[in-house]
Short mmCIF file of C-alpha atoms in Angstrom, two decimals:
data_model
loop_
_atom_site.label_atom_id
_atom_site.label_comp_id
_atom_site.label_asym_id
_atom_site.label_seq_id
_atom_site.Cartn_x
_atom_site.Cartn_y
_atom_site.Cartn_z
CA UNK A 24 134.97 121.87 122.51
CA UNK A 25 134.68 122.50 126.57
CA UNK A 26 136.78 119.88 127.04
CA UNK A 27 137.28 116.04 126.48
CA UNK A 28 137.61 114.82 130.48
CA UNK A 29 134.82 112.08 129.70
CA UNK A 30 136.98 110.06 127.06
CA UNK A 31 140.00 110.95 128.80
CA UNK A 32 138.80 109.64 132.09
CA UNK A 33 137.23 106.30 130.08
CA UNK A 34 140.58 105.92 128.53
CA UNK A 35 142.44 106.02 131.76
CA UNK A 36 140.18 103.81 133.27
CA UNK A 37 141.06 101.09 130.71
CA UNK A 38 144.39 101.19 130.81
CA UNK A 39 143.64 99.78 134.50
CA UNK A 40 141.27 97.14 132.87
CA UNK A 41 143.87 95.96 130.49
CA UNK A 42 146.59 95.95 133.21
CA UNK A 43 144.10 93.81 134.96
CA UNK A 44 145.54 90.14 135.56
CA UNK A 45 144.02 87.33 133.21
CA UNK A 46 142.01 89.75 131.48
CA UNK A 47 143.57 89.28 128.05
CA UNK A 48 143.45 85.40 128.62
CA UNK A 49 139.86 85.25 129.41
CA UNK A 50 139.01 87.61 125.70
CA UNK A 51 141.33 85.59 123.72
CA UNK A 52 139.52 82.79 125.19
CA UNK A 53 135.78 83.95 124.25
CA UNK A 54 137.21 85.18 120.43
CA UNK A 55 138.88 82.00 119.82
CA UNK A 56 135.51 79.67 120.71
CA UNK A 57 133.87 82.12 118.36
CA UNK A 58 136.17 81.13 115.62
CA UNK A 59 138.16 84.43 115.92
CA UNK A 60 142.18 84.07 116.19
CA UNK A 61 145.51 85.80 116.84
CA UNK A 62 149.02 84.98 116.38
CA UNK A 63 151.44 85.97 119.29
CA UNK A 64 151.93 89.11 118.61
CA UNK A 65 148.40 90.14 119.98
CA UNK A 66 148.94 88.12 122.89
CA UNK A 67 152.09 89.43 123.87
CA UNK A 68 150.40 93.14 123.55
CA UNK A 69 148.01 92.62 126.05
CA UNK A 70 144.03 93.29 125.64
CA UNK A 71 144.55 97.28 124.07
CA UNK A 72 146.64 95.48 120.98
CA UNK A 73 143.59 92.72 120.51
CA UNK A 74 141.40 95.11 120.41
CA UNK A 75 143.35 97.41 118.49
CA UNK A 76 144.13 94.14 116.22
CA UNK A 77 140.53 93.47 115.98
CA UNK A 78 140.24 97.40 114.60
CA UNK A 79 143.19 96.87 111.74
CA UNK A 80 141.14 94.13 110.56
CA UNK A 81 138.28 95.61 110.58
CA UNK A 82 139.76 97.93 107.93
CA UNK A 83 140.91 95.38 105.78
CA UNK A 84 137.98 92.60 106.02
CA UNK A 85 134.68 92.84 105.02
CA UNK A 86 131.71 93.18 107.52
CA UNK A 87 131.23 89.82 108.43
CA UNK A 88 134.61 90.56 110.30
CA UNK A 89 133.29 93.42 112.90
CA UNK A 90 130.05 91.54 113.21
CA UNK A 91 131.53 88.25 113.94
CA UNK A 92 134.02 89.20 116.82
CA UNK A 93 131.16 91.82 118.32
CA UNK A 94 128.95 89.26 118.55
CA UNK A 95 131.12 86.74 120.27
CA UNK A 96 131.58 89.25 123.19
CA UNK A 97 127.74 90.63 123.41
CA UNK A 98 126.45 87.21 123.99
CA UNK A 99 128.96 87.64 126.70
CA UNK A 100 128.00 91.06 127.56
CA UNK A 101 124.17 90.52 127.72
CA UNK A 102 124.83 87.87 130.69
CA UNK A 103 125.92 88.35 134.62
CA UNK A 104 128.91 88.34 136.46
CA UNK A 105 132.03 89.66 135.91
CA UNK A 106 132.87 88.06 132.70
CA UNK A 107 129.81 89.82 131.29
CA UNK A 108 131.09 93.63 132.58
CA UNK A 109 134.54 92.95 130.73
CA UNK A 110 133.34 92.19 127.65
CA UNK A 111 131.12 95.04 127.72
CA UNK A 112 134.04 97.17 128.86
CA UNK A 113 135.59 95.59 125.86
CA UNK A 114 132.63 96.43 123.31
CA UNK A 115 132.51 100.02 124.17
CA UNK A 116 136.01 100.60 124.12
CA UNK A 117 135.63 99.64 120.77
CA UNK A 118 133.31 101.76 120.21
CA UNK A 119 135.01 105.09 121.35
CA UNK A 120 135.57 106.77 118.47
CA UNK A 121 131.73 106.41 117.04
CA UNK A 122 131.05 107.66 121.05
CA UNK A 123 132.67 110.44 120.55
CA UNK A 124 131.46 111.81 116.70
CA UNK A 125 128.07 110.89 118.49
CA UNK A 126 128.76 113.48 120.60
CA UNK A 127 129.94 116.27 118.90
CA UNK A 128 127.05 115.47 116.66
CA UNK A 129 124.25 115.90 119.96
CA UNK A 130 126.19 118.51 121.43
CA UNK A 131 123.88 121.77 120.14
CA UNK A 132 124.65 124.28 123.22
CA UNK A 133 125.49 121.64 125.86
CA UNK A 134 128.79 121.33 127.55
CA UNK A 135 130.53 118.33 125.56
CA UNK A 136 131.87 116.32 128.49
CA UNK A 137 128.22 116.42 129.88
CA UNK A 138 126.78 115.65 126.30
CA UNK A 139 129.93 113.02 126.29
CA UNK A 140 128.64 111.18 129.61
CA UNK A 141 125.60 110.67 128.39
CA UNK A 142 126.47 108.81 125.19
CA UNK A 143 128.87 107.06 127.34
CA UNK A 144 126.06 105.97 129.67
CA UNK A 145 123.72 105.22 126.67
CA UNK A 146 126.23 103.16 125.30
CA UNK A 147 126.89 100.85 127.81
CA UNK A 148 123.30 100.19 128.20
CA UNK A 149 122.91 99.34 124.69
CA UNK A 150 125.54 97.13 124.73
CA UNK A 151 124.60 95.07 127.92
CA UNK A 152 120.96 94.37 126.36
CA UNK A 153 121.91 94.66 122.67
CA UNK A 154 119.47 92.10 121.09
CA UNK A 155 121.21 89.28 119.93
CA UNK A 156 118.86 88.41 116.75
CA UNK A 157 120.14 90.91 114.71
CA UNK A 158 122.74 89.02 112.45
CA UNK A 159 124.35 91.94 110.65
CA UNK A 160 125.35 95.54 110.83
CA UNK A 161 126.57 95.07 115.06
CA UNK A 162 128.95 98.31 115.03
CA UNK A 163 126.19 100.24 113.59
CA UNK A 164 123.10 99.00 115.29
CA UNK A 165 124.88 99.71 118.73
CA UNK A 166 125.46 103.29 117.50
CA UNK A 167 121.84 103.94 115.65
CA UNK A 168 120.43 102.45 119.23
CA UNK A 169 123.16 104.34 121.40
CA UNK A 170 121.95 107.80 119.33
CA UNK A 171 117.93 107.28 119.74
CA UNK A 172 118.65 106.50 123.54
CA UNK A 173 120.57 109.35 124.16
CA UNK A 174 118.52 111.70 121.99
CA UNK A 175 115.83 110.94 124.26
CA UNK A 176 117.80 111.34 127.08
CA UNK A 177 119.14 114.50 126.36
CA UNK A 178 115.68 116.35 125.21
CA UNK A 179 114.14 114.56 129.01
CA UNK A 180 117.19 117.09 130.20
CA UNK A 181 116.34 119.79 128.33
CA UNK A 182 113.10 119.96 129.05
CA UNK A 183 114.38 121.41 132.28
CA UNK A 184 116.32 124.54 130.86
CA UNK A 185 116.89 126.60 128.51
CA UNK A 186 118.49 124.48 126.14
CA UNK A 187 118.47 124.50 122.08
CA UNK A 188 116.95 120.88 121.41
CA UNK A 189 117.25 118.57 118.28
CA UNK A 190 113.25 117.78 117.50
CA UNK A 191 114.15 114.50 116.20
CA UNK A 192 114.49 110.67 116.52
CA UNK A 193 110.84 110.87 118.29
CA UNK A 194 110.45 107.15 116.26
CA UNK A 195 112.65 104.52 116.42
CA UNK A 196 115.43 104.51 113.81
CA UNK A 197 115.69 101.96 111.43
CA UNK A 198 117.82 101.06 108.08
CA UNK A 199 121.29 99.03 107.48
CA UNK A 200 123.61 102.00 106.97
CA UNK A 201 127.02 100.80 105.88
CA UNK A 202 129.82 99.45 108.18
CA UNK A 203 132.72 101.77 106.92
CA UNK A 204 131.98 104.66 109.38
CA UNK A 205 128.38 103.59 111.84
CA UNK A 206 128.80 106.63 113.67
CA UNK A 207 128.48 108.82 110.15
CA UNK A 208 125.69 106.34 109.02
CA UNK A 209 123.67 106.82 111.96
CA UNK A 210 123.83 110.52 112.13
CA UNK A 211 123.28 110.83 108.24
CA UNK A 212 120.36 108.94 108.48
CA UNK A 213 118.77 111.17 111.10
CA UNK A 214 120.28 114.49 109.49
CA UNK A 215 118.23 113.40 106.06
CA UNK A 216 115.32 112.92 107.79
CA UNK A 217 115.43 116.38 109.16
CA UNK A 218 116.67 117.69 106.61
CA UNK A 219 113.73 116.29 104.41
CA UNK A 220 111.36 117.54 106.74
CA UNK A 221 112.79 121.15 106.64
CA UNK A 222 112.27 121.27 102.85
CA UNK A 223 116.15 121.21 102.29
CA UNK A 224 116.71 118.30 100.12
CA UNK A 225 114.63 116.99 96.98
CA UNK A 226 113.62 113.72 95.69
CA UNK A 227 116.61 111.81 95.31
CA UNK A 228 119.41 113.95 97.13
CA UNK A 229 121.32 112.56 99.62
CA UNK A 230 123.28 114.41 102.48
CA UNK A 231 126.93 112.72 101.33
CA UNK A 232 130.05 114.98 101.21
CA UNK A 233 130.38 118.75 101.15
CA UNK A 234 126.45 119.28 100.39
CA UNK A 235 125.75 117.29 103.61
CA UNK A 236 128.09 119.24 104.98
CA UNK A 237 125.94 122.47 103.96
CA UNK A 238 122.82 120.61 104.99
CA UNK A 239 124.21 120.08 108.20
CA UNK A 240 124.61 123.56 108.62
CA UNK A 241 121.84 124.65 107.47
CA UNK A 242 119.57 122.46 109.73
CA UNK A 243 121.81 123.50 113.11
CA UNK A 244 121.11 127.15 111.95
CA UNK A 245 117.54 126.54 111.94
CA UNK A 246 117.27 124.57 115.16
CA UNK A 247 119.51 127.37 116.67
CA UNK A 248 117.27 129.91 115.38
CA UNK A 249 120.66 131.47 113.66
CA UNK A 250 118.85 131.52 110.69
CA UNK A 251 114.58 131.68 109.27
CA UNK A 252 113.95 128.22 107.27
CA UNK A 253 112.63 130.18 104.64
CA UNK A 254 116.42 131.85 104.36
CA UNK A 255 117.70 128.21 105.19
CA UNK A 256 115.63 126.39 101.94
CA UNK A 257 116.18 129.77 99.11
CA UNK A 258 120.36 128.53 100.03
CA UNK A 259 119.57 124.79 99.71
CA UNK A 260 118.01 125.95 95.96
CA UNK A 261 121.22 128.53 95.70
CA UNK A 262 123.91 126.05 95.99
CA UNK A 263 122.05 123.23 94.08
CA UNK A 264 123.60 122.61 90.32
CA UNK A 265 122.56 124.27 87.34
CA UNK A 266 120.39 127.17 89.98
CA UNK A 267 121.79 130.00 87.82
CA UNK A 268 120.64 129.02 84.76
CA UNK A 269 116.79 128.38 86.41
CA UNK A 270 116.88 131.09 88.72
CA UNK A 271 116.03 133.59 85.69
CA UNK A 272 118.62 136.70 86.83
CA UNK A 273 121.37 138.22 85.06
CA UNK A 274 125.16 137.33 86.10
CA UNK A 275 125.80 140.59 87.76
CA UNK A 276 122.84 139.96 90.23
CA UNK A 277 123.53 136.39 90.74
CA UNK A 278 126.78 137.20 91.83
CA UNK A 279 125.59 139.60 94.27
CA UNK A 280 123.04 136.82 95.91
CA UNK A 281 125.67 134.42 95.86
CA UNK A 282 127.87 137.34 98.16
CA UNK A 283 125.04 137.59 100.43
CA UNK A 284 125.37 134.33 100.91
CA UNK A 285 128.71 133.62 101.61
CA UNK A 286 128.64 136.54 104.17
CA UNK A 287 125.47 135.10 106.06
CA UNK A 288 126.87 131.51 105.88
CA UNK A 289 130.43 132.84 107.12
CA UNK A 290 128.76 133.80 110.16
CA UNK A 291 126.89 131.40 110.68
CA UNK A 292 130.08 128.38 110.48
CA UNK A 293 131.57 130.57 112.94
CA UNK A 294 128.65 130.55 115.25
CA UNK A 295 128.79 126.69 114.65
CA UNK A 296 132.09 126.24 115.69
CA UNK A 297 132.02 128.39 118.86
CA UNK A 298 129.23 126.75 119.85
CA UNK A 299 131.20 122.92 119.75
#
């Protein structure tokens, strides 16, 4: 990556919001009239061990959990004043770690603490008008909305120079993806939807685990122009089960296509990763 200055910096800069006199008070206040409580210990920690609180919970509880204490601070957030900034401050903090797979995910040639800023500035945006009739899914609808905005936003940049662009999310995203990771969710739902269109999965397949992984790949190669989507779809059929047995060739010169492609892949991941 070229460099992580945008998290950094947002880190830093809540570590002065959490030092921040009656801060803590005031969330504890808004959680606990939404039915959401702490014993001491999260008190005595200060606003960085709520929230970090909230998170350990998260990964115990179901979803009803994330969705009830994010909702208690966007109705805040969606208002004026300064009450309505902190708990927005508070939301995206929260939301860091989605911000930043969002990113790596958009990056595609770009400078990642630009690329960074952006989903940063996205995400703040979402969260201060985040429609409050959606009753479920919160973590992931504020990603899925935070990764159409800044798709757009980034292509509108693009447009400018000569910069390797995405060619999707040009409809509005929709779908409940689960609550476990919304920042994985989000991007698998757009990566199958390219994917589908490239001719790289069939009826049925999915884009979970180490064949998204190669999906993935395959689909930045093409949008890279690292690789032709002819090349792209003959190793989607390659690397499918059971392709030896259909492709009608004899061991020997399976095992020399399979070479190939290892070699062209191999390049390829390493073009990948010099280019995050």
């Amino acid at each position: 990556m070229n460099g992580t200055r945008v998290f950094e910096s947002l880190n830093a800069e809540w570590a002065v919001v959490c030092a921040e006199p009656g801060h803590t008070e005031m969330v504890l206040g808004w959680l606990r009239d939404g039915g959401v409580h702490f014993g001491n210990g999260a008190v005595e920690g200060g606003l960085s061990e709520v929230l970090a609180e909230l998170g350990r919970r998260d990964r115990t509880q179901d979803r009803g959990h994330s969705d009830r204490w994010l909702r208690v601070l966007l109705e805040r957030a969606v208002g004026e004043g300064a009450g309505a900034l902190l708990a927005a401050r508070v939301v995206v903090q929260a939301m860091v770690p989605g911000a930043m797979r969002l990113t790596r995910r958009l990056q595609c040639g770009r400078d990642y603490d630009e690329t960074g800023q952006v989903i940063v500035a996205c995400l703040f945006q979402v969260v201060r008008r985040f429609p409050l009739g959606r009753t479920s899914g919160a973590a992931a609808n504020l990603l899925m909305e935070t990764l159409h905005l800044a798709s757009r936003e980034l292509k509108a940049e693009g447009a400018e120079g000569d910069v390797v662009q995405y060619p999707y999310l040009d409809e509005v995203l929709s779908g409940e993806p689960a609550d476990d990771d919304p920042a994985q969710s989000a991007w698998a739902s757009v990566l199958e939807r390219q994917a589908a269109r490239a001719g790289l999965l069939r009826d049925g397949e999915g884009v979970d685990g180490a064949r998204g992984e190669l999906v993935e790949l395959l689909v930045w190669a093409v949008d890279a122009g690292q690789m032709d989507a002819d090349r792209a779809r003959v190793i989607a059929d390659e690397t499918r089960v059971g392709a030896q047995a259909g492709a009608g060739v004899s061991a020997v010169a399976w095992r020399k296509r399979r070479s190939r492609t290892v070699r062209q892949m191999r390049v390829v991941a390493e073009q990948w990763a010099q280019a995050a």
